Coordinates of C-alpha atoms and ligand atoms in Angstrom, one line a residue:
M1 CA 40.6 146.2 -65.3
F2 CA 40.7 142.6 -63.7
F3 CA 40.7 140.8 -66.9
L4 CA 44.4 142.6 -68.0
Y5 CA 45.4 141.5 -64.6
A6 CA 44.8 137.8 -64.9
P7 CA 47.4 135.2 -64.8
H8 CA 48.2 133.0 -68.1
P9 CA 46.6 129.6 -67.6
L10 CA 49.9 128.1 -68.0
T11 CA 51.9 130.3 -65.2
V12 CA 48.8 129.5 -62.8
A13 CA 49.6 125.2 -63.7
A14 CA 53.8 126.2 -63.2
I15 CA 52.7 127.5 -59.9
G16 CA 50.6 125.6 -59.0
T17 CA 52.8 121.8 -59.9
L18 CA 55.3 123.8 -58.0
L19 CA 53.6 124.3 -54.1
T20 CA 52.2 120.9 -54.6
G21 CA 55.7 119.1 -55.6
S22 CA 58.0 121.5 -52.3
F23 CA 54.4 120.1 -50.4
I24 CA 55.3 116.7 -51.0
Y25 CA 58.9 116.9 -50.9
V26 CA 58.6 118.5 -47.3
A27 CA 56.0 115.9 -46.3
L28 CA 58.4 113.2 -47.8
G29 CA 61.0 114.3 -45.7
W30 CA 58.9 114.4 -42.7
W31 CA 58.1 111.2 -42.7
K32 CA 61.0 110.1 -44.1
L33 CA 62.5 111.1 -40.6
R34 CA 60.0 110.6 -38.7
Q35 CA 60.3 106.9 -39.1
S36 CA 63.5 106.8 -38.8
R37 CA 63.0 108.6 -35.2
Q38 CA 60.5 106.0 -35.0
E39 CA 62.9 102.9 -35.7
L40 CA 65.6 104.9 -33.2
E41 CA 63.0 104.4 -30.6
R42 CA 62.2 100.7 -31.2
I43 CA 65.5 98.9 -31.6
N44 CA 66.8 100.4 -28.5
K45 CA 63.7 100.5 -26.8
C46 CA 63.4 104.3 -25.7
L47 CA 60.6 105.9 -23.2
P48 CA 59.3 109.0 -22.7
P49 CA 61.7 110.9 -20.2
R50 CA 60.8 110.6 -17.5
G51 CA 61.6 113.7 -15.4
V52 CA 60.5 116.9 -17.7
Y53 CA 60.1 120.1 -16.9
R54 CA 57.3 122.0 -17.9
N55 CA 57.5 125.7 -18.9
L56 CA 53.6 127.9 -18.3
E57 CA 55.6 129.6 -21.3
P58 CA 56.4 126.8 -24.3
F59 CA 58.4 128.7 -27.0
I60 CA 61.3 130.4 -25.0
A61 CA 60.8 128.8 -21.9
F62 CA 60.1 132.5 -19.9
D63 CA 59.5 131.4 -17.2
M64 CA 62.4 128.9 -16.1
I65 CA 65.0 132.0 -18.2
L66 CA 63.4 134.3 -15.1
S67 CA 63.6 131.7 -12.4
L68 CA 67.1 130.4 -13.5
L69 CA 68.1 134.6 -13.1
S70 CA 66.7 134.7 -9.6
A71 CA 68.2 131.9 -8.6
A72 CA 71.7 133.2 -10.3
K73 CA 70.9 137.0 -8.4
N74 CA 70.7 135.3 -5.1
K75 CA 74.0 133.4 -6.0
K76 CA 72.2 130.1 -5.7
L77 CA 72.4 128.7 -9.3
L78 CA 73.8 125.6 -9.0
Q79 CA 71.3 124.9 -5.4
W80 CA 68.5 125.6 -7.9
F81 CA 70.0 122.8 -10.4
N82 CA 71.0 120.4 -7.3
G83 CA 66.4 121.1 -6.2
H84 CA 65.4 119.7 -9.8
F85 CA 67.8 117.3 -10.0
Q86 CA 66.1 116.2 -6.3
T87 CA 62.8 116.9 -8.0
Y88 CA 62.9 115.3 -11.2
G89 CA 65.9 112.2 -10.8
P90 CA 69.5 111.7 -12.5
T91 CA 68.5 113.1 -15.2
F92 CA 65.9 115.1 -16.5
V93 CA 64.6 117.0 -19.9
V94 CA 63.7 121.0 -20.4
Q95 CA 60.5 121.2 -23.5
T96 CA 60.4 124.0 -25.8
I97 CA 57.9 123.8 -28.7
P98 CA 61.0 124.8 -31.1
K99 CA 63.8 122.0 -29.1
Y100 CA 64.7 120.8 -26.2
A101 CA 67.7 120.6 -23.5
I102 CA 68.3 117.0 -21.6
H103 CA 69.7 118.0 -17.9
T104 CA 71.9 115.0 -16.6
T105 CA 74.3 113.8 -13.6
E106 CA 74.4 110.7 -14.3
A107 CA 77.4 109.0 -15.5
E108 CA 76.6 106.5 -18.0
N109 CA 75.0 109.8 -20.0
I110 CA 77.9 111.0 -19.8
K111 CA 80.0 108.4 -20.8
T112 CA 78.0 107.8 -23.8
A113 CA 77.4 111.6 -25.0
Y114 CA 81.8 111.8 -24.6
S115 CA 83.6 108.8 -25.3
L116 CA 80.6 106.1 -26.9
K117 CA 78.9 108.1 -29.2
F118 CA 81.5 110.9 -29.3
D119 CA 80.6 111.4 -33.1
D120 CA 77.2 111.7 -32.6
W121 CA 77.1 115.5 -30.6
S122 CA 79.1 119.4 -31.5
V123 CA 80.9 121.5 -29.4
R124 CA 80.3 124.2 -31.3
P125 CA 77.0 125.8 -31.8
A126 CA 76.9 126.1 -28.0
R127 CA 80.4 127.6 -28.3
Q128 CA 79.6 130.8 -30.3
S129 CA 80.6 133.2 -27.5
F130 CA 83.9 132.6 -28.0
K131 CA 83.8 132.9 -31.9
H132 CA 85.0 136.8 -32.7
L133 CA 88.4 135.4 -30.4
M134 CA 89.1 131.3 -30.7
N135 CA 87.1 130.4 -34.2
G136 CA 90.1 128.7 -35.4
S137 CA 90.9 126.9 -31.7
T138 CA 90.6 123.9 -30.4
F139 CA 88.2 124.2 -28.0
M140 CA 85.8 125.6 -30.9
S141 CA 86.0 122.9 -33.3
D142 CA 84.6 119.5 -34.2
G143 CA 85.0 116.5 -36.5
A144 CA 87.9 116.8 -38.9
A145 CA 89.1 119.9 -37.8
W146 CA 89.3 119.2 -34.3
S147 CA 91.1 115.9 -34.6
H148 CA 94.0 117.8 -35.9
S149 CA 94.2 121.1 -34.1
R150 CA 93.7 118.0 -31.0
G151 CA 96.8 116.2 -32.8
I152 CA 99.0 119.4 -33.1
L153 CA 98.0 120.5 -29.3
R154 CA 98.9 116.4 -27.7
P155 CA 102.4 117.6 -28.0
M156 CA 102.9 120.6 -26.2
F157 CA 101.2 118.5 -22.4
V158 CA 103.5 115.9 -23.0
K159 CA 105.1 114.9 -19.9
D160 CA 108.6 116.5 -20.3
R161 CA 106.6 119.4 -21.4
I162 CA 104.6 120.5 -18.4
T163 CA 107.5 119.9 -15.5
D164 CA 109.2 122.6 -16.2
L165 CA 108.6 122.5 -12.5
E166 CA 111.8 126.1 -12.3
L167 CA 108.6 127.9 -14.3
Y168 CA 106.0 127.2 -10.9
E169 CA 109.4 127.8 -8.5
A170 CA 110.0 130.9 -10.2
H171 CA 106.6 132.8 -9.5
F172 CA 106.2 130.9 -6.2
Q173 CA 109.5 133.6 -4.7
K174 CA 107.4 136.5 -5.5
L175 CA 103.9 135.0 -4.8
L176 CA 105.7 134.7 -1.5
K177 CA 107.2 138.1 -1.2
L178 CA 102.8 139.1 -1.2
I179 CA 101.7 137.1 1.1
P180 CA 102.1 138.5 5.3
E181 CA 104.2 136.2 7.8
D182 CA 101.9 138.2 10.8
G183 CA 99.1 136.3 10.3
S184 CA 97.2 139.4 9.6
T185 CA 93.6 138.3 7.0
F186 CA 94.1 138.5 3.3
D187 CA 91.9 136.8 0.6
I188 CA 94.8 133.8 -0.7
S189 CA 92.7 133.1 -3.7
A190 CA 93.4 136.6 -5.2
L191 CA 96.4 135.9 -5.7
F192 CA 96.3 132.8 -6.8
H193 CA 94.7 134.5 -9.8
R194 CA 98.3 136.4 -10.1
Y195 CA 100.2 133.2 -9.6
A196 CA 97.9 130.9 -12.4
F197 CA 97.9 134.5 -14.8
D198 CA 101.9 134.8 -14.6
V199 CA 102.5 130.9 -15.4
S200 CA 99.9 130.8 -18.1
S201 CA 101.7 133.4 -19.7
E202 CA 105.2 132.8 -19.9
F203 CA 103.8 128.9 -20.7
L204 CA 102.2 130.2 -23.4
F205 CA 104.2 133.4 -25.2
G206 CA 107.5 132.6 -23.2
E207 CA 107.0 136.0 -21.4
S208 CA 105.0 136.3 -18.2
L209 CA 102.7 139.2 -17.9
D210 CA 104.1 139.5 -14.7
S211 CA 101.3 140.3 -12.3
L212 CA 102.8 139.1 -8.8
G213 CA 105.7 141.6 -10.1
S214 CA 106.4 145.0 -11.4
P215 CA 104.5 144.2 -15.0
T216 CA 105.3 147.6 -17.5
D217 CA 102.0 149.4 -18.3
A218 CA 101.6 147.6 -21.4
K219 CA 100.8 144.0 -19.4
V220 CA 99.2 146.3 -17.1
Q221 CA 96.6 146.7 -19.6
L222 CA 96.7 143.6 -21.3
A223 CA 96.1 141.7 -17.9
H224 CA 92.8 144.1 -17.5
D225 CA 92.0 143.8 -21.2
I226 CA 92.1 139.6 -21.1
E227 CA 90.5 139.7 -18.2
L228 CA 87.6 142.3 -19.7
T229 CA 87.4 140.0 -22.5
I230 CA 87.2 136.5 -19.9
Q231 CA 84.1 138.5 -18.2
D232 CA 82.3 139.6 -21.9
A233 CA 82.9 135.9 -23.7
A234 CA 80.9 135.0 -20.6
D235 CA 77.9 137.4 -20.4
R236 CA 77.5 136.9 -24.8
F237 CA 76.8 133.1 -23.5
R238 CA 74.2 134.0 -20.3
K239 CA 72.7 137.0 -21.5
S240 CA 72.3 135.9 -25.1
L241 CA 70.1 137.6 -27.0
L242 CA 70.2 140.5 -24.5
Y243 CA 73.6 140.9 -24.5
R244 CA 73.9 143.5 -27.5
W245 CA 72.3 146.2 -24.4
L246 CA 74.5 144.8 -21.7
R247 CA 77.8 145.0 -23.2
R248 CA 80.4 145.8 -20.5
P249 CA 81.9 149.5 -21.6
G250 CA 85.5 149.5 -23.4
V251 CA 85.3 145.3 -25.0
D252 CA 85.9 146.3 -28.4
Q253 CA 88.9 148.0 -27.6
A254 CA 89.9 145.1 -25.0
V255 CA 88.8 142.5 -27.6
S256 CA 91.9 144.1 -29.9
N257 CA 93.9 144.4 -27.6
V258 CA 94.4 141.1 -26.5
L259 CA 93.9 139.6 -30.8
S260 CA 97.0 142.0 -31.7
S261 CA 98.6 140.8 -28.5
T262 CA 98.2 137.4 -28.2
T263 CA 99.0 137.9 -32.2
R264 CA 102.2 139.8 -31.8
Y265 CA 103.4 136.8 -29.6
A266 CA 102.3 134.3 -32.5
Q267 CA 104.8 136.2 -34.8
E268 CA 107.9 136.9 -32.2
A269 CA 107.8 133.3 -32.1
L270 CA 107.6 132.7 -35.9
D271 CA 110.4 134.7 -36.3
R272 CA 112.6 132.7 -33.7
A273 CA 111.7 129.7 -35.9
V274 CA 113.1 131.5 -38.4
E275 CA 115.9 132.7 -36.7
D276 CA 116.7 128.7 -35.9
Q277 CA 116.7 127.2 -38.6
K278 CA 118.8 129.6 -39.8
H279 CA 121.4 128.5 -37.0
A280 CA 121.8 125.0 -35.5
R281 CA 118.1 123.5 -34.9
G282 CA 116.3 124.1 -31.7
E283 CA 119.2 127.0 -30.4
H284 CA 117.0 129.5 -28.6
K285 CA 115.2 126.4 -26.1
A286 CA 118.7 126.3 -24.6
T287 CA 118.7 130.4 -24.3
R288 CA 114.8 130.3 -23.5
P289 CA 112.2 129.4 -21.1
Y290 CA 109.9 126.8 -23.0
S291 CA 107.1 128.1 -24.9
F292 CA 103.6 127.2 -26.3
L293 CA 104.3 129.7 -28.8
D294 CA 107.7 128.3 -29.6
E295 CA 106.6 125.1 -30.3
M296 CA 103.5 125.8 -31.9
A297 CA 105.8 127.2 -34.7
R298 CA 107.8 123.8 -35.4
Q299 CA 104.2 122.6 -37.0
T300 CA 102.1 125.6 -38.6
Q301 CA 102.9 128.9 -40.1
D302 CA 99.2 129.7 -39.5
L303 CA 99.3 133.2 -37.4
E304 CA 95.6 133.4 -36.8
R305 CA 95.6 129.4 -35.6
M306 CA 98.7 130.0 -33.7
S307 CA 97.1 133.2 -32.0
H308 CA 93.0 132.1 -31.6
E309 CA 95.2 128.7 -29.8
A310 CA 96.8 130.8 -27.5
T311 CA 94.2 133.1 -26.4
S312 CA 91.4 129.7 -25.6
L313 CA 94.6 128.4 -23.9
M314 CA 95.0 131.4 -21.5
F315 CA 90.6 131.1 -21.4
A316 CA 90.7 126.9 -20.7
G317 CA 93.4 127.6 -18.2
K318 CA 94.4 130.3 -16.2
D319 CA 90.9 131.6 -13.9
T320 CA 90.2 126.3 -14.1
T321 CA 93.5 126.1 -12.0
A322 CA 93.3 129.4 -9.5
G323 CA 90.0 128.4 -9.2
L324 CA 90.8 124.9 -8.0
L325 CA 93.9 125.6 -5.8
G326 CA 90.9 128.5 -4.3
S327 CA 88.9 125.4 -2.8
M328 CA 91.5 123.9 -1.7
W329 CA 92.7 126.0 0.4
Y330 CA 88.7 127.2 2.0
L331 CA 88.7 124.1 2.7
F332 CA 92.3 123.9 4.0
A333 CA 91.0 126.7 6.4
R334 CA 88.0 125.0 7.5
H335 CA 89.7 121.3 8.8
P336 CA 92.6 122.6 10.8
E337 CA 92.9 117.9 10.6
V338 CA 93.1 117.9 7.2
W339 CA 96.1 120.6 7.1
D340 CA 97.8 118.7 9.7
K341 CA 97.9 114.9 7.5
L342 CA 99.0 116.8 4.8
L343 CA 101.3 118.9 6.5
A344 CA 103.0 115.1 7.5
E345 CA 103.3 114.1 3.8
V346 CA 104.4 117.2 2.9
D347 CA 107.0 117.4 5.7
Q348 CA 108.9 113.7 4.4
L349 CA 110.1 116.0 1.6
E350 CA 112.3 117.5 4.3
G351 CA 112.1 121.0 3.4
A352 CA 112.9 120.1 0.3
P353 CA 111.6 121.5 -2.7
P354 CA 109.4 118.7 -4.4
T355 CA 110.0 116.4 -7.9
Y356 CA 107.2 115.3 -10.5
E357 CA 107.9 112.6 -9.3
W358 CA 107.0 112.5 -6.0
V359 CA 104.2 115.5 -6.8
K360 CA 102.9 112.4 -9.0
N361 CA 102.6 110.3 -5.9
A362 CA 102.3 112.1 -3.2
K363 CA 98.3 110.4 -2.0
Y364 CA 96.8 112.0 0.2
L365 CA 97.3 115.9 -1.6
R366 CA 95.5 114.2 -4.3
Y367 CA 92.7 113.2 -2.3
C368 CA 93.0 116.5 -1.0
E369 CA 92.9 117.9 -4.8
H370 CA 90.0 114.9 -5.5
E371 CA 88.0 116.3 -2.5
A372 CA 87.8 119.8 -3.0
M373 CA 87.3 119.1 -7.0
R374 CA 84.9 116.9 -6.1
L375 CA 82.9 119.6 -3.5
Y376 CA 83.4 122.8 -5.6
P377 CA 84.9 121.6 -9.2
V378 CA 85.7 124.1 -11.3
T379 CA 82.9 124.3 -14.1
P380 CA 80.3 122.6 -12.0
I381 CA 78.0 122.9 -15.6
L382 CA 79.9 121.8 -18.1
P383 CA 79.5 123.6 -21.7
P384 CA 76.8 122.0 -23.1
R385 CA 76.8 119.5 -26.3
V386 CA 74.2 119.8 -29.6
A387 CA 73.4 116.4 -31.0
N388 CA 74.0 116.0 -34.3
K389 CA 72.1 113.7 -35.5
N390 CA 69.0 111.6 -33.9
T391 CA 70.3 109.7 -31.1
V392 CA 69.8 107.8 -28.4
L393 CA 71.4 108.3 -24.7
P394 CA 71.3 105.1 -21.9
L395 CA 69.2 106.2 -19.2
G396 CA 66.4 108.9 -18.0
G397 CA 63.6 107.5 -19.8
G398 CA 60.3 105.1 -18.4
K399 CA 59.1 105.9 -15.0
D400 CA 62.6 104.9 -13.1
G401 CA 64.4 106.7 -15.8
K402 CA 66.1 103.3 -16.0
S403 CA 65.0 103.0 -19.9
P404 CA 66.5 104.7 -22.9
L405 CA 66.1 108.3 -24.3
F406 CA 65.2 109.4 -27.7
V407 CA 67.0 112.6 -28.6
P408 CA 66.0 114.7 -31.2
K409 CA 69.4 116.3 -33.8
G410 CA 69.6 120.1 -32.4
T411 CA 69.1 119.0 -28.7
A412 CA 71.5 120.4 -26.1
L413 CA 73.0 117.9 -23.6
I414 CA 74.2 119.7 -20.4
V415 CA 75.8 117.6 -17.8
H416 CA 76.2 118.9 -13.9
I417 CA 79.0 118.3 -12.2
Y418 CA 78.4 120.6 -9.2
S419 CA 75.3 118.2 -8.6
A420 CA 76.9 114.2 -10.1
N421 CA 79.4 115.0 -7.4
R422 CA 76.8 115.0 -4.4
R423 CA 75.3 111.5 -5.8
Q424 CA 74.1 109.9 -2.4
E425 CA 74.3 106.5 -4.1
I426 CA 78.0 107.0 -5.0
Y427 CA 79.2 109.0 -2.1
G428 CA 76.8 107.7 0.1
K429 CA 75.4 109.7 3.5
D430 CA 78.0 112.3 4.2
A431 CA 78.1 113.4 0.4
E432 CA 78.1 117.0 1.6
E433 CA 81.3 116.7 3.5
F434 CA 84.9 117.7 3.2
K435 CA 86.6 114.0 4.1
P436 CA 89.6 113.5 1.6
E437 CA 90.0 109.5 2.9
R438 CA 86.8 108.7 1.3
W439 CA 89.4 108.5 -2.1
E440 CA 91.3 105.8 -0.4
D441 CA 89.2 103.7 -1.9
L442 CA 86.6 104.9 -3.6
R443 CA 86.4 104.5 -8.3
P444 CA 83.9 106.6 -9.2
G445 CA 84.4 105.8 -12.8
W446 CA 82.4 108.6 -15.3
A447 CA 80.5 110.0 -12.3
Y448 CA 83.1 112.1 -11.1
T449 CA 84.7 114.4 -14.6
P450 CA 85.9 117.8 -13.2
F451 CA 87.9 117.7 -16.6
G452 CA 85.8 116.2 -18.4
G453 CA 86.4 112.8 -20.1
G454 CA 86.2 110.5 -23.4
P455 CA 88.6 112.3 -26.8
R456 CA 88.3 115.5 -25.3
I457 CA 89.0 115.3 -21.6
C458 CA 91.0 118.5 -21.1
V459 CA 94.7 119.3 -22.4
G460 CA 95.6 120.7 -20.1
Q461 CA 95.0 118.5 -16.7
Q462 CA 98.4 117.6 -15.9
F463 CA 100.1 120.7 -16.4
A464 CA 97.2 122.1 -13.7
L465 CA 97.3 119.6 -11.1
T466 CA 101.2 119.7 -11.2
E467 CA 100.8 123.4 -11.0
V468 CA 98.7 123.1 -7.8
Y469 CA 100.4 120.3 -6.1
Y470 CA 103.8 122.0 -6.9
L471 CA 102.3 125.4 -5.7
T472 CA 100.6 123.9 -2.2
V473 CA 103.1 122.0 -0.9
R474 CA 105.6 125.0 -1.5
L475 CA 103.3 127.1 0.4
M476 CA 102.9 124.6 3.4
Q477 CA 106.6 124.3 3.4
H478 CA 106.8 127.7 4.4
F479 CA 103.5 128.7 6.5
R480 CA 102.4 125.8 9.1
R481 CA 99.1 126.8 10.9
I482 CA 96.2 128.5 8.2
E483 CA 93.5 130.4 9.8
C484 CA 89.3 130.6 8.5
R485 CA 89.3 134.7 8.6
D486 CA 86.1 134.2 7.0
S487 CA 83.0 132.1 8.6
R488 CA 79.8 132.3 6.5
P489 CA 79.1 129.3 4.5
F490 CA 80.0 128.8 0.8
I491 CA 78.5 130.9 -1.3
E492 CA 79.1 130.4 -4.9
D493 CA 80.8 133.0 -7.2
L494 CA 80.1 132.2 -11.0
A495 CA 81.2 135.3 -12.3
G496 CA 83.1 134.0 -14.8
V497 CA 82.5 130.7 -15.6
I498 CA 84.3 129.6 -12.6
L499 CA 83.4 128.8 -9.3
S500 CA 84.9 130.2 -7.0
P501 CA 83.7 131.5 -2.8
D502 CA 82.6 134.7 -2.7
G503 CA 84.5 137.0 -1.1
G504 CA 87.0 135.7 -2.1
V505 CA 89.1 133.1 0.2
Q506 CA 90.2 135.1 3.7
V507 CA 92.7 133.4 5.5
G508 CA 95.9 134.5 8.2
L509 CA 99.5 132.4 7.9
Y510 CA 101.8 131.8 10.4
P511 CA 105.4 131.0 8.9
A512 CA 106.9 127.9 11.0
Ligands
HEM1 C1 92.0 122.7 -12.6 C2 92.3 123.2 -13.8 C3 90.3 122.7 -15.1 C4 90.1 122.4 -14.7 C5 89.2 122.5 -13.8 C6 89.9 122.7 -16.4 C7 88.5 121.3 -16.7 C8 88.2 121.4 -18.5 C9 87.3 120.5 -18.7 C10 85.8 120.5 -17.4 C11 87.1 120.6 -20.4 C12 86.5 119.7 -21.2 C13 84.9 120.4 -21.6 C14 84.1 120.2 -22.4 O1 84.1 118.7 -22.5 O2 83.0 120.2 -22.7 C15 88.3 121.1 -20.3 C16 88.8 121.5 -21.7 C17 89.7 121.4 -21.9 N1 90.7 122.3 -21.4 FE1 91.3 122.3 -19.6 N2 90.9 122.4 -17.1 C18 91.6 123.3 -16.2 C19 93.0 123.4 -16.6 C20 93.4 123.9 -18.3 C21 94.4 124.4 -19.0 C22 95.8 124.4 -17.5 C23 95.0 124.0 -20.2 C24 95.7 124.7 -20.7 C25 96.6 125.0 -20.2 C26 92.7 123.2 -20.2 C27 93.1 123.6 -21.6 C28 91.8 122.8 -22.1 C29 91.1 123.1 -23.8 C30 92.2 123.3 -24.5 C31 90.1 122.1 -23.4 C32 89.6 121.8 -25.0 C33 90.0 120.5 -25.1 C34 88.8 119.8 -26.6 O3 88.1 120.2 -27.0 O4 89.8 119.0 -27.1 N3 92.7 123.5 -19.1 N4 89.1 121.7 -19.3

């Protein structure tokens, strides 16, 4: 029987040659990689990392994941990382057998990855949880595709586009009606979220979702679905392997409504662009408020791309802006001396609404925002970048952590803004305190990057800041006194990916 099934000697020889050839090919590839790695390490004088977080279970770092989950459950995730930076120094490595991740607070490392060696790092591999919503957006792209989309986006955020203060004023008037005038306690951060929602939707779609007014049922549903979709994207990112079993009910329908609604808004903008071309050019600008999608329709007819870009901007801009307002007002409520000083600056306007130039030049207002963003940065941990080739970071290697660090292809780099902003070497011994005055002569450069940095710096930064400054001034012109109604210390809430105080910002406000 055996004889019947024995392979022909030529077949055996062919298989043998194939196997040996493959082995040599793989071995040569591995040897070449090792050589180039050693060469890179030698040229750059790389040393092994100073801080290494070692896992007992070295494959998926199960012990670290459990420890992180427990810290997150106790609302101490940021403190957990902060503690590890105290132990290991400003850069540490988490090693598992398949790959490793670098956590850093070091300005030079951030500058290198975000600017000097920008091309060595990609964002897309770590943003897969957003793919179903914004696959073609700037936020998701790398390389030439990113340059192209960012180029389309840029003109929409230039000065004349973001100085439409009427947009902010109209929604401020609606917000004002919802604030109790008798000093009774309310959560001002919840109103900031609705305000940012309405401003963003009007800016993006040309139509506000009107969450501060009397929205239609369809708008209420869309607002609900956008919130659910944002939470779901955060779940996908955090729970990765377990996500399938831990999905929130109604997610599929919510995602589908968000996508079909943004597609409808995009289609309407394209139709208007066609109408405009038929009539005098740019006619709609006189009759309609400026909309991001209208502007985009002048540059592309790609419906999916427009819908994905608008969705990504809604995600990137809404909670972040509300989060910054929340941090500032959380701190104002606890620092009456800062409130009084800012009030004096605001009073220079003698009650008139501020102009764009005024908010840009209001120094103390800017210091307050910088200081709030320093202590409670809206995005306390930036989304990871992944090395697309072997590369080097300037710091983190050697016994003192001052030597360059070799970074193998596939390594994730995670920048910790929250911990970077508390480094005593940069901010002094009082780094934990709220002192806007420190910004009079503080220039931390790459040590302070709440909006990211380099070519991918937040495209909406000026839009967000104008919105935040304008609303703060207008509220302070109306309400002259603030009282804190929550004596608990700051407890982190990272329910989305945005940092806010647990329990909101409970205050009482009094008009003049
Ligand atoms: C206080 C408010 C905001 C904060 C703190 C903030 C923060 C950030 C940060 C840190 C990044 C860089 C992420 C990285 O490099 O990994 C970023 C990118 C981005 N932000 Fe913002 N953002 C804010 C508001 C906005 C607004 C209002 C918009 C638009 C309406 C916006 C649109 C974007 C976009 C499109 C990107 C991706 C840019 C690119 O990849 O080229 N952001 N933002």
